[in-house]
C-alpha positions as MATLAB code, in Angstrom:
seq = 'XXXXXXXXXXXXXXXXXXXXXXXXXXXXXXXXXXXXXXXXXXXXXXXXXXXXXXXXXXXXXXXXXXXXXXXXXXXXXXXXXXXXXXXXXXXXXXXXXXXXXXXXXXXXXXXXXXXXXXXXXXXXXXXXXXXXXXXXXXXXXXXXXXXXXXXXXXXXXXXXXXXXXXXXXXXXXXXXXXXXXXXXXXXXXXXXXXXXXXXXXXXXXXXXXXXXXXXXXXXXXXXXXXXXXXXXXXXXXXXXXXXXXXXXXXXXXXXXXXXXXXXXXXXXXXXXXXXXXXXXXXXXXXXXXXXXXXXXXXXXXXXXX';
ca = [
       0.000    0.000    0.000;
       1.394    3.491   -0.828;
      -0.190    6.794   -0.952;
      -0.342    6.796   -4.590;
      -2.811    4.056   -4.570;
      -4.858    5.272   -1.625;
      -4.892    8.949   -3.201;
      -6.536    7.673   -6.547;
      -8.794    5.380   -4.398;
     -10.468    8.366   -2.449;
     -10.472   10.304   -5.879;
     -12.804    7.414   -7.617;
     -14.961    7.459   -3.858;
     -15.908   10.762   -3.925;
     -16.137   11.174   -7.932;
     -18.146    8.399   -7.708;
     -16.274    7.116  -11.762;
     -12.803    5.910  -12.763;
     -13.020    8.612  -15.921;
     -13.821   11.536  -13.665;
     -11.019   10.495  -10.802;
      -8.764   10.034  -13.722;
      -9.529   13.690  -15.243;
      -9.388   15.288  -11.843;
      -5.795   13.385  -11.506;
      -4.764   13.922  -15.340;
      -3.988   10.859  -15.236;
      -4.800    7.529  -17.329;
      -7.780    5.488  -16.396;
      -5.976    2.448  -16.515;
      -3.688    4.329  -13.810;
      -6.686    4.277  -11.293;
      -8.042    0.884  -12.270;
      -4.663   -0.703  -11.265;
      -3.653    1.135   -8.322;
      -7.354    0.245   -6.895;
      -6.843   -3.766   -8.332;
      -3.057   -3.274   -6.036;
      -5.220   -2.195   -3.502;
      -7.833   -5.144   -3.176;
      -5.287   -7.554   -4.151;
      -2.969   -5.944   -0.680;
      -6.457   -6.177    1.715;
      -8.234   -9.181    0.556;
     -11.164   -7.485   -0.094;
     -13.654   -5.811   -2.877;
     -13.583   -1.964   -2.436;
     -15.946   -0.883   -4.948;
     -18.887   -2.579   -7.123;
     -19.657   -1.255  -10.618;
     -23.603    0.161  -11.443;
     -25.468    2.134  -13.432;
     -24.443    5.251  -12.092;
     -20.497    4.796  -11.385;
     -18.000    2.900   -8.619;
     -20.028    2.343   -5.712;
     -18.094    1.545   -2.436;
     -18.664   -1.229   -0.832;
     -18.828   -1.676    3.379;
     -14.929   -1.946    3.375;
     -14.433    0.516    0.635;
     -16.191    2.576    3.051;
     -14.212    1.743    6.505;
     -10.752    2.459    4.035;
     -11.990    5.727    3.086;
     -12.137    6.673    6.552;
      -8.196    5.734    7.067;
      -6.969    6.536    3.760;
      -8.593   10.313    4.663;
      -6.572   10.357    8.084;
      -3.561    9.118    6.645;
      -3.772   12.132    4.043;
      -4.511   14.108    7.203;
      -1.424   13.267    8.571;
       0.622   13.447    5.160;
      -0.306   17.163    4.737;
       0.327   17.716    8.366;
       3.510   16.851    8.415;
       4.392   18.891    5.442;
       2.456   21.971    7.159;
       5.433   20.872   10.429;
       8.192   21.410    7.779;
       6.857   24.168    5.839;
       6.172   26.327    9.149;
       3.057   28.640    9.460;
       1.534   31.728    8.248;
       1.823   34.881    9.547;
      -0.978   36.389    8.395;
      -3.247   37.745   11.553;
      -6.815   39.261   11.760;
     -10.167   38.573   12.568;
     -12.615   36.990   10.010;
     -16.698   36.384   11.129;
     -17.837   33.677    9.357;
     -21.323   32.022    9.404;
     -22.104   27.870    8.842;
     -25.756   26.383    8.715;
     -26.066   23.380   11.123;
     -25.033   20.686    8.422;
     -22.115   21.963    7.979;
     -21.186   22.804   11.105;
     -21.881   19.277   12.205;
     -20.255   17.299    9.163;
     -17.782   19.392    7.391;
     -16.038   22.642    8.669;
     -14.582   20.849   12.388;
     -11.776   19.525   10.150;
     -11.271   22.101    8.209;
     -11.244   24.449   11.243;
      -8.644   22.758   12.885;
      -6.243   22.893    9.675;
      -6.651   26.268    9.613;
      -6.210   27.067   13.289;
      -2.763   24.900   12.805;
      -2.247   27.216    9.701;
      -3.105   30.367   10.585;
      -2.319   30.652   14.377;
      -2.414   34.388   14.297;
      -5.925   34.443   12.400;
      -9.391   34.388   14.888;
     -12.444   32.625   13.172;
     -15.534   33.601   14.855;
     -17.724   31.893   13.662;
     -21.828   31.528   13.927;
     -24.410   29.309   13.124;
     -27.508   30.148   11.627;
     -30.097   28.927    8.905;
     -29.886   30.239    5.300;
     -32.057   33.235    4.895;
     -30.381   34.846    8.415;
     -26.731   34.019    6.554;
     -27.694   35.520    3.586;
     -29.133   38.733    5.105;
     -25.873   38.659    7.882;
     -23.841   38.430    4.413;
     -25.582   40.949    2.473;
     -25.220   43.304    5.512;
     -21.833   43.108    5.635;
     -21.906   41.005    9.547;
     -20.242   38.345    8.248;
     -17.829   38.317    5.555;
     -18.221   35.263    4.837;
     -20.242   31.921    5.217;
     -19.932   28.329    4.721;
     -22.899   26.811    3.659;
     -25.442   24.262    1.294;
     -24.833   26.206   -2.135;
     -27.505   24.044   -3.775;
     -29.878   25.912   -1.551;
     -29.022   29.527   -1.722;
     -31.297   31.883   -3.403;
     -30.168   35.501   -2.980;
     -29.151   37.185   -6.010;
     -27.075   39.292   -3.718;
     -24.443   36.890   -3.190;
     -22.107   35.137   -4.868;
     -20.915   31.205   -4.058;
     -18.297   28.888   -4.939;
     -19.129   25.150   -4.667;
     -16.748   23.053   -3.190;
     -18.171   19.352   -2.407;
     -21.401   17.739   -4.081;
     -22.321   15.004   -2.089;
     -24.981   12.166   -3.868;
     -28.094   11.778   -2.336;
     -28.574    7.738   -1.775;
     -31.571    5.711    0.125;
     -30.809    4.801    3.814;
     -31.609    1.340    4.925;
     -31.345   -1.429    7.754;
     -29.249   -3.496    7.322;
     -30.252   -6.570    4.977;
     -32.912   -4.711    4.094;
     -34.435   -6.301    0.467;
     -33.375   -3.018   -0.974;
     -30.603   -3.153   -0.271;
     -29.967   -6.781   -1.300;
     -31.612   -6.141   -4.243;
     -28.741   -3.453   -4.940;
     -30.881   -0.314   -6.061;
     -34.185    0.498   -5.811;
     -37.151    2.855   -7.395;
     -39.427    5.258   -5.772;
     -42.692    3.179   -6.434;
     -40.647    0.275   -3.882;
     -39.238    3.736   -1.764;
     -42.845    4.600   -1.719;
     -43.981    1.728    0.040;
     -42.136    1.867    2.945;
     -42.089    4.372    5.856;
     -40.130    7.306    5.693;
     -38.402    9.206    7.966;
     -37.919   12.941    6.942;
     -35.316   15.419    7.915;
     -36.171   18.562    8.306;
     -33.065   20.569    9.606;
     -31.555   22.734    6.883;
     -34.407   22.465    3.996;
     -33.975   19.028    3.859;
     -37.723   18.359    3.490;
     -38.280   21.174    0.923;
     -35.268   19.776   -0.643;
     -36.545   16.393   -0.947;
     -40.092   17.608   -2.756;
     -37.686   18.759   -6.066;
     -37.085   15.055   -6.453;
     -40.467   13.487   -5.072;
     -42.335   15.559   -6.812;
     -41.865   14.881  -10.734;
     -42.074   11.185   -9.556;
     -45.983   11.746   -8.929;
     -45.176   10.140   -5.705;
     -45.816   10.951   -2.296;
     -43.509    9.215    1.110;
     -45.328    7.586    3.569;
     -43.526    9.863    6.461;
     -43.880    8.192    9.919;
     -41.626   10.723   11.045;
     -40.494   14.239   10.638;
     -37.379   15.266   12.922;
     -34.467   17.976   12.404;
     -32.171   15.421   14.646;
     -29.959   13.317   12.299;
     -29.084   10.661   14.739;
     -33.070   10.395   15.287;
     -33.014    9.580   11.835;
     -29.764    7.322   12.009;
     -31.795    5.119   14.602;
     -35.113    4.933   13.104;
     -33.858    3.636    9.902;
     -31.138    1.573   11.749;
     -33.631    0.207   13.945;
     -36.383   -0.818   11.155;
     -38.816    1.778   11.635;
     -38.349    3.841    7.930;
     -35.858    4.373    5.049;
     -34.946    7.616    4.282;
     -32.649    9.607    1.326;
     -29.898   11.635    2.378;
     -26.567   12.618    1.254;
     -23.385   10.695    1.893;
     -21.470   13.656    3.902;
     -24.230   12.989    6.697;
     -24.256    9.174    6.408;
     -22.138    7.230    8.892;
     -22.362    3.514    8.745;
     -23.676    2.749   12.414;
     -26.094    4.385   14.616;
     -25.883    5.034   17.885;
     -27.376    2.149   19.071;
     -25.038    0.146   17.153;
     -26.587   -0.834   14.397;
     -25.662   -1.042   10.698;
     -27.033    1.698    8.314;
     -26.682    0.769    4.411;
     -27.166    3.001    1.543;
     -28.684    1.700   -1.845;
     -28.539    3.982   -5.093;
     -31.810    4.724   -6.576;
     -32.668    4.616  -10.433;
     -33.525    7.898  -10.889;
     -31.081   11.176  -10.704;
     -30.965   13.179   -7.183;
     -29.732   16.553   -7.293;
     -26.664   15.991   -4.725;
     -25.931   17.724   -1.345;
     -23.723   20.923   -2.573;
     -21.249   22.339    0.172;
     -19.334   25.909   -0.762;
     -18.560   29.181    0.558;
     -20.966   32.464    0.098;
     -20.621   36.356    0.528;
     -22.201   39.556   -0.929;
     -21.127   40.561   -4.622;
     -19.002   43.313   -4.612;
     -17.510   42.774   -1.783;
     -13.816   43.825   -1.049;
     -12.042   41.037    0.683;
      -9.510   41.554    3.874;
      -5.956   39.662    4.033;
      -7.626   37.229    6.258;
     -11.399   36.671    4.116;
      -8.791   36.145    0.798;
      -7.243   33.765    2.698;
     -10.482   31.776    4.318;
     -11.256   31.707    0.478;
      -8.052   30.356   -0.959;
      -7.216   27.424    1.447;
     -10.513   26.236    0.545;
     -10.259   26.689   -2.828;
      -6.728   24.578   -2.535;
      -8.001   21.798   -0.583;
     -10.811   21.482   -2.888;
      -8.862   21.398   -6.176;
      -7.274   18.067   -5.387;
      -9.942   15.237   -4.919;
      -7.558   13.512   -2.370;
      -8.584   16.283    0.055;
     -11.831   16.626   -0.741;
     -13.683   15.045    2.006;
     -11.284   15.242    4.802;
     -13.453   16.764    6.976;
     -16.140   14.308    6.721;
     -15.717   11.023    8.786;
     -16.925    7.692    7.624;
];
């Protein structure tokens, strides 16, 4: 094992296809297809499964995608060690919506705080339409949040992560053994709905041209609620795989099956008002996420598996 292979496995895990990894990478497909065959062939085990829609991971794919992203971590912390840090110093007010608060920016946080010692994040947490009016006021000069649901005109974003959108299941549930499902089959079974962040207005843009409507036993902004329920038997639910963790807290196994028809994805970026002239310390917020996000190996760093 070498980083090599591990960094063009985590590029085909979050691109979700060999061709896009391989474009991201400029590299030859037949580059990533061997380093991940070097890979299986070193652990014993399949990492990914082919389908309609690209390289799915399988349950040890997923548990290596945790450790190939700390081992990353620790790669580019050890350069940071050698390279020394920044001197750059100020105060930047940045706002996050609860999602990403909870699932992406702790990482990222820390990296910077490593990076930056001199530089004081204050940061808030809020839902959209008090971020965008905190942005286009000028409290905040800038905000992390879901770009896919921002609506101001007033602002503009940078997108940084899409996350897919898959069903959550029990485990051994017939949909997932049966590898993908539909939303006539989704349709049938309870539903547990999320309601923290839009996620329940979000989900309507793809129930709706389906003619379908879920059977929602339960409606909750608590994501370990929904973790349990669905872990537990009581519903399925779609969500997006920054928020998905493989066990709930009771213990229990949570799979994820990819439905047959196209979800817009989960998209994570960065948001402030148009115009706007940047400090030392906002351009700098802005380009170490830009960076990181550039090369697919640090892409998801800050979200745990």
């Amino acid at each position: 094992m070498n980083l090599r292979q591990l960094k063009y496995f985590i590029a085909t895990a979050e691109l979700g296809q060999v061709s896009r990894a391989a474009s991201e990478l400029r590299i030859s497909q037949s580059s990533i297809t061997t380093a991940v065959r070097e890979l299986e062939q070193d652990l014993d085990a399949i990492l990914f499964v082919r389908t309609a829609h690209g390289m799915e991971l399988t349950p040890p794919g997923r548990e290596l995608l945790g450790a190939a992203r700390e081992i990353m971590e620790k790669v580019e912390m050890a350069r940071n060690v050698v390279q020394g840090h920044s001197e750059i110093e100020g105060t930047i007010n940045i706002a996050a919506t609860y999602t990403v608060i909870g699932y992406f920016l702790p990482f990222h946080l820390d990296r910077l705080k490593h990076r930056f010692p001199k530089l004081d994040i204050r940061l808030s947490e809020l839902n959209r339409e008090s971020i965008e009016e905190g942005l286009i006021t000028n409290r905040f000069d800038m905000a992390v949040l879901l770009t896919s649901n921002t609506q101001s005109p007033e602002l503009d974003t940078q997108t940084l992560l899409r996350s897919p959108r898959r069903l959550w299941v029990p485990q051994n549930h017939p949909l997932q053994i049966q590898g993908q499902a539909n939303f006539e089959e989704i349709a049938e079974e309870d539903y547990i709905m999320l309601t923290v962040d839009e996620a329940a207005h979000t989900s309507m843009k793809y129930w709706g041209p389906t003619g379908l409507v879920p059977k929602v036993k339960l409606r909750t902004s608590s994501t370990e609620a929904v973790r349990s329920m669905v872990a537990n038997g009581q519903g399925v639910t779609i969500l997006s795989d920054m928020v998905h963790r493989p066990w709930s807290l009771e213990g229990r196994r949570i799979g994820t099956v990819v439905v047959d028809r196209d979800i817009p994805s989960m998209d994570v970026g960065l948001a402030w008002r148009k115009g706007q002239e940047w400090s030392e310390a906002t351009r700098m917020f802005f380009d170490y996420f830009s960076e990181v996000f550039q090369a697919p190996q640090m892409g998801h760093l800050g979200v745990r598996g």
